[in-house]
PDB file of C-alpha atoms in Angstrom:
ATOM      1  CA  UNK A   1     214.479  69.144-104.095  1.00  0.00           C
ATOM      2  CA  UNK A   2     210.983  70.105-103.337  1.00  0.00           C
ATOM      3  CA  UNK A   3     208.418  72.232-105.295  1.00  0.00           C
ATOM      4  CA  UNK A   4     208.587  76.033-105.001  1.00  0.00           C
ATOM      5  CA  UNK A   5     204.959  76.448-104.112  1.00  0.00           C
ATOM      6  CA  UNK A   6     205.693  74.805-100.618  1.00  0.00           C
ATOM      7  CA  UNK A   7     207.960  77.865 -99.941  1.00  0.00           C
ATOM      8  CA  UNK A   8     205.409  80.305-101.341  1.00  0.00           C
ATOM      9  CA  UNK A   9     202.816  78.960 -99.004  1.00  0.00           C
ATOM     10  CA  UNK A  10     205.113  79.305 -96.115  1.00  0.00           C
ATOM     11  CA  UNK A  11     205.846  82.815 -97.002  1.00  0.00           C
ATOM     12  CA  UNK A  12     202.175  83.484 -97.367  1.00  0.00           C
ATOM     13  CA  UNK A  13     201.474  82.063 -93.884  1.00  0.00           C
ATOM     14  CA  UNK A  14     204.369  84.083 -92.409  1.00  0.00           C
ATOM     15  CA  UNK A  15     203.110  87.335 -94.035  1.00  0.00           C
ATOM     16  CA  UNK A  16     199.619  86.862 -92.800  1.00  0.00           C
ATOM     17  CA  UNK A  17     201.040  86.206 -89.269  1.00  0.00           C
ATOM     18  CA  UNK A  18     202.924  89.537 -89.426  1.00  0.00           C
ATOM     19  CA  UNK A  19     199.908  91.303 -90.683  1.00  0.00           C
ATOM     20  CA  UNK A  20     197.741  89.846 -87.934  1.00  0.00           C
ATOM     21  CA  UNK A  21     200.228  91.096 -85.416  1.00  0.00           C
ATOM     22  CA  UNK A  22     200.375  94.608 -86.833  1.00  0.00           C
ATOM     23  CA  UNK A  23     196.615  94.727 -86.842  1.00  0.00           C
ATOM     24  CA  UNK A  24     195.842  93.327 -83.312  1.00  0.00           C
ATOM     25  CA  UNK A  25     198.965  94.301 -81.125  1.00  0.00           C
ATOM     26  CA  UNK A  26     199.000  97.696 -79.423  1.00  0.00           C
ATOM     27  CA  UNK A  27     202.679  97.889 -78.420  1.00  0.00           C
ATOM     28  CA  UNK A  28     204.596  99.875 -80.951  1.00  0.00           C
ATOM     29  CA  UNK A  29     207.770  97.727 -80.484  1.00  0.00           C
ATOM     30  CA  UNK A  30     205.929  94.455 -81.242  1.00  0.00           C
ATOM     31  CA  UNK A  31     204.133  96.080 -84.184  1.00  0.00           C
ATOM     32  CA  UNK A  32     207.664  96.919 -85.525  1.00  0.00           C
ATOM     33  CA  UNK A  33     208.635  93.228 -84.874  1.00  0.00           C
ATOM     34  CA  UNK A  34     205.635  92.064 -86.897  1.00  0.00           C
ATOM     35  CA  UNK A  35     206.578  94.397 -89.769  1.00  0.00           C
ATOM     36  CA  UNK A  36     210.064  92.469 -89.758  1.00  0.00           C
ATOM     37  CA  UNK A  37     208.196  89.254 -90.023  1.00  0.00           C
ATOM     38  CA  UNK A  38     206.348  90.520 -93.067  1.00  0.00           C
ATOM     39  CA  UNK A  39     209.666  91.700 -94.691  1.00  0.00           C
ATOM     40  CA  UNK A  40     211.038  88.249 -94.027  1.00  0.00           C
ATOM     41  CA  UNK A  41     208.163  86.681 -95.904  1.00  0.00           C
ATOM     42  CA  UNK A  42     208.933  88.891 -98.959  1.00  0.00           C
ATOM     43  CA  UNK A  43     212.536  87.744 -98.775  1.00  0.00           C
ATOM     44  CA  UNK A  44     211.450  84.210 -98.655  1.00  0.00           C
ATOM     45  CA  UNK A  45     209.250  84.621-101.778  1.00  0.00           C
ATOM     46  CA  UNK A  46     212.258  86.390-103.541  1.00  0.00           C
ATOM     47  CA  UNK A  47     214.592  83.499-102.757  1.00  0.00           C
ATOM     48  CA  UNK A  48     211.948  80.940-103.657  1.00  0.00           C
ATOM     49  CA  UNK A  49     211.644  82.408-107.139  1.00  0.00           C
ATOM     50  CA  UNK A  50     215.465  82.921-107.387  1.00  0.00           C
ATOM     51  CA  UNK A  51     215.835  79.118-107.038  1.00  0.00           C
ATOM     52  CA  UNK A  52     212.862  78.513-109.445  1.00  0.00           C
ATOM     53  CA  UNK A  53     214.478  80.515-112.146  1.00  0.00           C
ATOM     54  CA  UNK A  54     218.320  79.921-111.280  1.00  0.00           C
ATOM     55  CA  UNK A  55     218.710  83.663-111.220  1.00  0.00           C
ATOM     56  CA  UNK A  56     220.873  85.341-108.559  1.00  0.00           C
ATOM     57  CA  UNK A  57     218.999  88.669-108.953  1.00  0.00           C
ATOM     58  CA  UNK A  58     216.556  87.375-106.306  1.00  0.00           C
ATOM     59  CA  UNK A  59     219.356  87.112-103.976  1.00  0.00           C
ATOM     60  CA  UNK A  60     220.197  90.736-104.571  1.00  0.00           C
ATOM     61  CA  UNK A  61     216.778  91.853-103.922  1.00  0.00           C
ATOM     62  CA  UNK A  62     216.779  89.860-100.584  1.00  0.00           C
ATOM     63  CA  UNK A  63     220.010  91.612 -99.651  1.00  0.00           C
ATOM     64  CA  UNK A  64     218.555  94.975-100.429  1.00  0.00           C
ATOM     65  CA  UNK A  65     215.499  94.205 -98.323  1.00  0.00           C
ATOM     66  CA  UNK A  66     217.717  93.303 -95.369  1.00  0.00           C
ATOM     67  CA  UNK A  67     219.585  96.678 -95.730  1.00  0.00           C
ATOM     68  CA  UNK A  68     216.353  98.613 -95.920  1.00  0.00           C
ATOM     69  CA  UNK A  69     214.999  96.751 -92.845  1.00  0.00           C
ATOM     70  CA  UNK A  70     218.013  97.777 -90.887  1.00  0.00           C
ATOM     71  CA  UNK A  71     217.562 101.471 -91.872  1.00  0.00           C
ATOM     72  CA  UNK A  72     213.823 101.188 -91.041  1.00  0.00           C
ATOM     73  CA  UNK A  73     214.564  99.554 -87.663  1.00  0.00           C
ATOM     74  CA  UNK A  74     216.976 102.444 -86.701  1.00  0.00           C
ATOM     75  CA  UNK A  75     214.733 105.224 -87.746  1.00  0.00           C
ATOM     76  CA  UNK A  76     211.594 103.540 -86.373  1.00  0.00           C
ATOM     77  CA  UNK A  77     213.081 102.741 -83.038  1.00  0.00           C
ATOM     78  CA  UNK A  78     214.523 106.335 -82.814  1.00  0.00           C
ATOM     79  CA  UNK A  79     210.894 107.572 -83.282  1.00  0.00           C
ATOM     80  CA  UNK A  80     209.580 105.094 -80.585  1.00  0.00           C
ATOM     81  CA  UNK A  81     212.098 106.519 -78.214  1.00  0.00           C
ATOM     82  CA  UNK A  82     211.231 110.046 -79.074  1.00  0.00           C
ATOM     83  CA  UNK A  83     207.494 109.401 -78.576  1.00  0.00           C
ATOM     84  CA  UNK A  84     208.054 107.538 -75.396  1.00  0.00           C
ATOM     85  CA  UNK A  85     210.074 110.489 -74.049  1.00  0.00           C
ATOM     86  CA  UNK A  86     207.341 113.019 -75.064  1.00  0.00           C
ATOM     87  CA  UNK A  87     204.249 110.767 -73.970  1.00  0.00           C
ATOM     88  CA  UNK A  88     205.676 108.283 -71.573  1.00  0.00           C
ATOM     89  CA  UNK A  89     203.938 105.328 -73.519  1.00  0.00           C
ATOM     90  CA  UNK A  90     204.488 103.195 -76.567  1.00  0.00           C
ATOM     91  CA  UNK A  91     200.873 101.999 -76.723  1.00  0.00           C
ATOM     92  CA  UNK A  92     199.584 103.044 -80.226  1.00  0.00           C
ATOM     93  CA  UNK A  93     196.018 103.554 -78.975  1.00  0.00           C
ATOM     94  CA  UNK A  94     197.121 106.324 -76.698  1.00  0.00           C
ATOM     95  CA  UNK A  95     199.117 108.141 -79.341  1.00  0.00           C
ATOM     96  CA  UNK A  96     196.540 109.569 -81.666  1.00  0.00           C
ATOM     97  CA  UNK A  97     197.156 113.331 -81.884  1.00  0.00           C
ATOM     98  CA  UNK A  98     197.348 112.872 -85.708  1.00  0.00           C
ATOM     99  CA  UNK A  99     194.096 111.017 -85.858  1.00  0.00           C
ATOM    100  CA  UNK A 100     191.025 112.868 -87.308  1.00  0.00           C
TER     101      UNK A 100
ATOM    102  CA  UNK B   1     210.034  61.105 -97.769  1.00  0.00           C
ATOM    103  CA  UNK B   2     213.311  62.856 -98.557  1.00  0.00           C
ATOM    104  CA  UNK B   3     215.604  64.509 -95.980  1.00  0.00           C
ATOM    105  CA  UNK B   4     214.876  67.832 -97.673  1.00  0.00           C
ATOM    106  CA  UNK B   5     211.238  67.535 -97.187  1.00  0.00           C
ATOM    107  CA  UNK B   6     211.706  66.441 -93.488  1.00  0.00           C
ATOM    108  CA  UNK B   7     213.914  69.585 -92.913  1.00  0.00           C
ATOM    109  CA  UNK B   8     211.361  71.752 -94.703  1.00  0.00           C
ATOM    110  CA  UNK B   9     208.540  70.725 -92.552  1.00  0.00           C
ATOM    111  CA  UNK B  10     210.723  70.943 -89.349  1.00  0.00           C
ATOM    112  CA  UNK B  11     211.803  74.506 -90.104  1.00  0.00           C
ATOM    113  CA  UNK B  12     208.270  75.495 -91.362  1.00  0.00           C
ATOM    114  CA  UNK B  13     206.589  74.348 -88.101  1.00  0.00           C
ATOM    115  CA  UNK B  14     209.296  76.093 -86.065  1.00  0.00           C
ATOM    116  CA  UNK B  15     208.808  79.241 -87.924  1.00  0.00           C
ATOM    117  CA  UNK B  16     205.159  79.212 -87.657  1.00  0.00           C
ATOM    118  CA  UNK B  17     205.431  78.468 -83.862  1.00  0.00           C
ATOM    119  CA  UNK B  18     208.019  81.187 -83.285  1.00  0.00           C
ATOM    120  CA  UNK B  19     206.075  83.733 -85.204  1.00  0.00           C
ATOM    121  CA  UNK B  20     203.014  82.915 -83.326  1.00  0.00           C
ATOM    122  CA  UNK B  21     205.144  83.469 -80.160  1.00  0.00           C
ATOM    123  CA  UNK B  22     206.003  87.019 -81.413  1.00  0.00           C
ATOM    124  CA  UNK B  23     202.282  87.934 -81.729  1.00  0.00           C
ATOM    125  CA  UNK B  24     200.964  86.147 -78.563  1.00  0.00           C
ATOM    126  CA  UNK B  25     203.602  86.955 -76.005  1.00  0.00           C
ATOM    127  CA  UNK B  26     202.550  89.676 -73.731  1.00  0.00           C
ATOM    128  CA  UNK B  27     206.092  90.417 -72.671  1.00  0.00           C
ATOM    129  CA  UNK B  28     207.977  92.502 -75.288  1.00  0.00           C
ATOM    130  CA  UNK B  29     211.231  90.626 -74.419  1.00  0.00           C
ATOM    131  CA  UNK B  30     209.696  87.288 -75.068  1.00  0.00           C
ATOM    132  CA  UNK B  31     208.282  88.656 -78.303  1.00  0.00           C
ATOM    133  CA  UNK B  32     211.939  89.710 -79.395  1.00  0.00           C
ATOM    134  CA  UNK B  33     213.493  86.458 -78.317  1.00  0.00           C
ATOM    135  CA  UNK B  34     210.811  84.511 -80.279  1.00  0.00           C
ATOM    136  CA  UNK B  35     211.705  86.678 -83.211  1.00  0.00           C
ATOM    137  CA  UNK B  36     215.281  85.791 -83.059  1.00  0.00           C
ATOM    138  CA  UNK B  37     214.364  82.044 -83.044  1.00  0.00           C
ATOM    139  CA  UNK B  38     212.168  82.659 -86.148  1.00  0.00           C
ATOM    140  CA  UNK B  39     215.080  84.349 -87.954  1.00  0.00           C
ATOM    141  CA  UNK B  40     217.327  81.382 -87.230  1.00  0.00           C
ATOM    142  CA  UNK B  41     214.865  78.868 -88.606  1.00  0.00           C
ATOM    143  CA  UNK B  42     214.280  81.038 -91.667  1.00  0.00           C
ATOM    144  CA  UNK B  43     218.078  81.001 -92.182  1.00  0.00           C
ATOM    145  CA  UNK B  44     217.630  77.214 -92.349  1.00  0.00           C
ATOM    146  CA  UNK B  45     214.812  77.523 -94.962  1.00  0.00           C
ATOM    147  CA  UNK B  46     217.218  79.924 -97.001  1.00  0.00           C
ATOM    148  CA  UNK B  47     219.925  77.214 -97.047  1.00  0.00           C
ATOM    149  CA  UNK B  48     217.325  74.619 -98.335  1.00  0.00           C
ATOM    150  CA  UNK B  49     216.670  77.258-101.157  1.00  0.00           C
ATOM    151  CA  UNK B  50     220.432  77.081-101.902  1.00  0.00           C
ATOM    152  CA  UNK B  51     220.837  80.807-100.846  1.00  0.00           C
ATOM    153  CA  UNK B  52     223.849  80.313 -98.521  1.00  0.00           C
ATOM    154  CA  UNK B  53     225.117  83.930 -98.670  1.00  0.00           C
ATOM    155  CA  UNK B  54     221.624  85.394 -97.727  1.00  0.00           C
ATOM    156  CA  UNK B  55     221.353  82.765 -94.885  1.00  0.00           C
ATOM    157  CA  UNK B  56     224.654  83.985 -93.390  1.00  0.00           C
ATOM    158  CA  UNK B  57     223.448  87.614 -93.918  1.00  0.00           C
ATOM    159  CA  UNK B  58     220.182  86.753 -92.216  1.00  0.00           C
ATOM    160  CA  UNK B  59     222.002  85.480 -89.129  1.00  0.00           C
ATOM    161  CA  UNK B  60     224.542  88.167 -88.992  1.00  0.00           C
ATOM    162  CA  UNK B  61     222.326  91.261 -89.773  1.00  0.00           C
ATOM    163  CA  UNK B  62     218.729  90.369 -88.656  1.00  0.00           C
ATOM    164  CA  UNK B  63     219.243  87.943 -85.676  1.00  0.00           C
ATOM    165  CA  UNK B  64     222.542  89.824 -84.740  1.00  0.00           C
ATOM    166  CA  UNK B  65     222.403  93.443 -85.313  1.00  0.00           C
ATOM    167  CA  UNK B  66     218.613  94.429 -85.779  1.00  0.00           C
ATOM    168  CA  UNK B  67     217.505  92.316 -82.864  1.00  0.00           C
ATOM    169  CA  UNK B  68     220.160  93.627 -80.476  1.00  0.00           C
ATOM    170  CA  UNK B  69     218.753  97.032 -81.472  1.00  0.00           C
ATOM    171  CA  UNK B  70     215.312  95.991 -80.566  1.00  0.00           C
ATOM    172  CA  UNK B  71     216.376  94.426 -77.209  1.00  0.00           C
ATOM    173  CA  UNK B  72     218.450  97.487 -76.547  1.00  0.00           C
ATOM    174  CA  UNK B  73     215.366  99.795 -77.045  1.00  0.00           C
ATOM    175  CA  UNK B  74     212.986  97.505 -74.976  1.00  0.00           C
ATOM    176  CA  UNK B  75     215.344  97.468 -72.037  1.00  0.00           C
ATOM    177  CA  UNK B  76     216.035 101.240 -72.393  1.00  0.00           C
ATOM    178  CA  UNK B  77     212.293 101.951 -72.096  1.00  0.00           C
ATOM    179  CA  UNK B  78     211.995  99.325 -69.282  1.00  0.00           C
ATOM    180  CA  UNK B  79     208.885  97.674 -70.888  1.00  0.00           C
ATOM    181  CA  UNK B  80     209.553  94.451 -69.086  1.00  0.00           C
ATOM    182  CA  UNK B  81     206.170  94.484 -67.342  1.00  0.00           C
ATOM    183  CA  UNK B  82     203.338  93.008 -69.102  1.00  0.00           C
ATOM    184  CA  UNK B  83     200.400  95.368 -70.048  1.00  0.00           C
ATOM    185  CA  UNK B  84     196.642  94.660 -69.417  1.00  0.00           C
ATOM    186  CA  UNK B  85     195.053  91.726 -71.163  1.00  0.00           C
ATOM    187  CA  UNK B  86     193.975  92.539 -74.673  1.00  0.00           C
ATOM    188  CA  UNK B  87     190.435  93.733 -75.172  1.00  0.00           C
ATOM    189  CA  UNK B  88     188.320  92.233 -78.075  1.00  0.00           C
ATOM    190  CA  UNK B  89     187.493  95.570 -79.867  1.00  0.00           C
ATOM    191  CA  UNK B  90     185.765  95.610 -83.230  1.00  0.00           C
ATOM    192  CA  UNK B  91     188.891  96.813 -85.045  1.00  0.00           C
ATOM    193  CA  UNK B  92     190.821  93.891 -83.847  1.00  0.00           C
ATOM    194  CA  UNK B  93     187.962  91.417 -84.865  1.00  0.00           C
ATOM    195  CA  UNK B  94     187.934  93.101 -88.300  1.00  0.00           C
ATOM    196  CA  UNK B  95     191.770  92.780 -88.551  1.00  0.00           C
ATOM    197  CA  UNK B  96     191.757  89.060 -87.713  1.00  0.00           C
ATOM    198  CA  UNK B  97     188.936  88.387 -90.189  1.00  0.00           C
ATOM    199  CA  UNK B  98     190.667  90.351 -92.926  1.00  0.00           C
ATOM    200  CA  UNK B  99     193.983  88.601 -92.381  1.00  0.00           C
ATOM    201  CA  UNK B 100     192.116  85.189 -92.419  1.00  0.00           C
ATOM    202  CA  UNK B 101     190.555  86.193 -95.656  1.00  0.00           C
ATOM    203  CA  UNK B 102     193.890  87.086 -97.219  1.00  0.00           C
ATOM    204  CA  UNK B 103     195.474  83.980 -96.085  1.00  0.00           C
ATOM    205  CA  UNK B 104     192.717  81.783 -97.669  1.00  0.00           C
ATOM    206  CA  UNK B 105     192.960  83.702-100.924  1.00  0.00           C
ATOM    207  CA  UNK B 106     196.766  83.382-101.089  1.00  0.00           C
ATOM    208  CA  UNK B 107     196.830  79.661-100.183  1.00  0.00           C
ATOM    209  CA  UNK B 108     193.974  78.881-102.444  1.00  0.00           C
ATOM    210  CA  UNK B 109     195.786  80.439-105.261  1.00  0.00           C
ATOM    211  CA  UNK B 110     199.171  79.016-104.554  1.00  0.00           C
ATOM    212  CA  UNK B 111     197.836  75.493-104.007  1.00  0.00           C
ATOM    213  CA  UNK B 112     196.796  75.551-107.787  1.00  0.00           C
ATOM    214  CA  UNK B 113     200.431  76.243-108.874  1.00  0.00           C
ATOM    215  CA  UNK B 114     201.893  73.215-110.881  1.00  0.00           C
ATOM    216  CA  UNK B 115     204.237  71.076-108.728  1.00  0.00           C
ATOM    217  CA  UNK B 116     206.998  70.875-111.252  1.00  0.00           C
ATOM    218  CA  UNK B 117     210.582  71.269-110.533  1.00  0.00           C
ATOM    219  CA  UNK B 118     212.778  74.023-112.164  1.00  0.00           C
ATOM    220  CA  UNK B 119     214.389  72.710-115.413  1.00  0.00           C
ATOM    221  CA  UNK B 120     217.805  74.459-114.957  1.00  0.00           C
ATOM    222  CA  UNK B 121     218.917  72.083-112.258  1.00  0.00           C
ATOM    223  CA  UNK B 122     220.108  69.417-114.817  1.00  0.00           C
ATOM    224  CA  UNK B 123     223.063  71.873-115.429  1.00  0.00           C
ATOM    225  CA  UNK B 124     225.306  70.592-112.550  1.00  0.00           C
ATOM    226  CA  UNK B 125     227.822  73.486-112.969  1.00  0.00           C
ATOM    227  CA  UNK B 126     225.286  76.223-112.494  1.00  0.00           C
ATOM    228  CA  UNK B 127     223.763  74.293-109.493  1.00  0.00           C
ATOM    229  CA  UNK B 128     227.146  74.259-107.872  1.00  0.00           C
ATOM    230  CA  UNK B 129     227.615  77.910-108.533  1.00  0.00           C
ATOM    231  CA  UNK B 130     224.234  79.017-107.468  1.00  0.00           C
ATOM    232  CA  UNK B 131     223.907  81.099-104.319  1.00  0.00           C
ATOM    233  CA  UNK B 132     227.561  81.229-103.503  1.00  0.00           C
ATOM    234  CA  UNK B 133     229.215  84.359-102.342  1.00  0.00           C
ATOM    235  CA  UNK B 134     231.191  84.390-105.467  1.00  0.00           C
ATOM    236  CA  UNK B 135     228.156  84.369-107.716  1.00  0.00           C
ATOM    237  CA  UNK B 136     226.017  86.707-105.646  1.00  0.00           C
ATOM    238  CA  UNK B 137     229.045  89.211-105.266  1.00  0.00           C
ATOM    239  CA  UNK B 138     229.686  89.001-108.900  1.00  0.00           C
ATOM    240  CA  UNK B 139     226.140  90.097-109.928  1.00  0.00           C
ATOM    241  CA  UNK B 140     225.982  92.711-107.016  1.00  0.00           C
ATOM    242  CA  UNK B 141     229.272  94.455-107.948  1.00  0.00           C
ATOM    243  CA  UNK B 142     228.815  94.456-111.775  1.00  0.00           C
ATOM    244  CA  UNK B 143     225.063  94.748-112.634  1.00  0.00           C
ATOM    245  CA  UNK B 144     223.775  96.174-109.296  1.00  0.00           C
ATOM    246  CA  UNK B 145     226.666  98.482-108.368  1.00  0.00           C
ATOM    247  CA  UNK B 146     224.745 101.662-108.394  1.00  0.00           C
ATOM    248  CA  UNK B 147     221.765 100.395-106.313  1.00  0.00           C
ATOM    249  CA  UNK B 148     224.378  98.999-103.786  1.00  0.00           C
ATOM    250  CA  UNK B 149     226.033 102.461-103.377  1.00  0.00           C
ATOM    251  CA  UNK B 150     222.601 104.031-103.086  1.00  0.00           C
ATOM    252  CA  UNK B 151     221.827 101.566-100.302  1.00  0.00           C
ATOM    253  CA  UNK B 152     225.148 102.754 -98.464  1.00  0.00           C
ATOM    254  CA  UNK B 153     223.854 106.223 -98.759  1.00  0.00           C
ATOM    255  CA  UNK B 154     220.449 105.272 -97.497  1.00  0.00           C
ATOM    256  CA  UNK B 155     222.077 103.759 -94.387  1.00  0.00           C
ATOM    257  CA  UNK B 156     223.957 106.839 -93.899  1.00  0.00           C
ATOM    258  CA  UNK B 157     220.805 108.994 -93.969  1.00  0.00           C
ATOM    259  CA  UNK B 158     219.132 106.533 -91.601  1.00  0.00           C
ATOM    260  CA  UNK B 159     221.887 106.895 -89.054  1.00  0.00           C
ATOM    261  CA  UNK B 160     221.749 110.735 -89.246  1.00  0.00           C
ATOM    262  CA  UNK B 161     218.019 110.656 -89.086  1.00  0.00           C
ATOM    263  CA  UNK B 162     218.051 108.280 -86.113  1.00  0.00           C
ATOM    264  CA  UNK B 163     220.366 110.611 -84.127  1.00  0.00           C
ATOM    265  CA  UNK B 164     218.305 113.638 -84.935  1.00  0.00           C
ATOM    266  CA  UNK B 165     215.090 112.170 -83.951  1.00  0.00           C
ATOM    267  CA  UNK B 166     216.114 110.435 -80.710  1.00  0.00           C
ATOM    268  CA  UNK B 167     218.337 113.063 -79.367  1.00  0.00           C
ATOM    269  CA  UNK B 168     216.539 115.481 -77.014  1.00  0.00           C
ATOM    270  CA  UNK B 169     218.839 118.365 -77.660  1.00  0.00           C
ATOM    271  CA  UNK B 170     221.315 118.877 -80.608  1.00  0.00           C
TER     272      UNK B 170
END
């Protein structure tokens, strides 16, 4: 078996890639996908520490994150559909009524 | 070099490459397919971490259910055509620099961790039990029963919320 820090560094890289996508992409759907990447990085960290400590609670946390991600995707995509119907675009730079 | 280390590097490289594909691809469908690949490789990493149950859930729920939902919405909105080439705006440069700084800080801190292996792995019985459906289910349905039921309520609320938000007339 290999050291836990390898998995933690992989999770950090994955989280930063998700964060980069959220910050630079302008398509709302791609931003959602990048949020899923960040949630998966959190999952990977939980599982790495679960193996480090020999504790199944980390697996339960990962399970809950997957369930919450499913709920988030359902509601978020419903909002995207609703916004697209009202504005005809999913570009987050053109949706700025709530800015200022 | 052990087989585990080789597998780890193969999966890690594939994860980083497919996550890069999600960010770079200009077509939303290509992004989504890249994300599906990323989830499969992550399931491989979860198996290396002895989390077999979560690896199966990852493929079933993430790569199966959630990504089908994404693809369904992309096709429903017919966003297949690529948008204009991204402009280099100040907010984007700031975001990229901030992310690079966070990555450098995280990796710098994590590299200083001691490379010791966990001590509990000498207990062979616990190693064989760890991460199996039996063990995870036992913990989930005894110690974490109430949060588990709360999650089912959360999913119900999410379903009702999604229908209310997406439906033009109720």
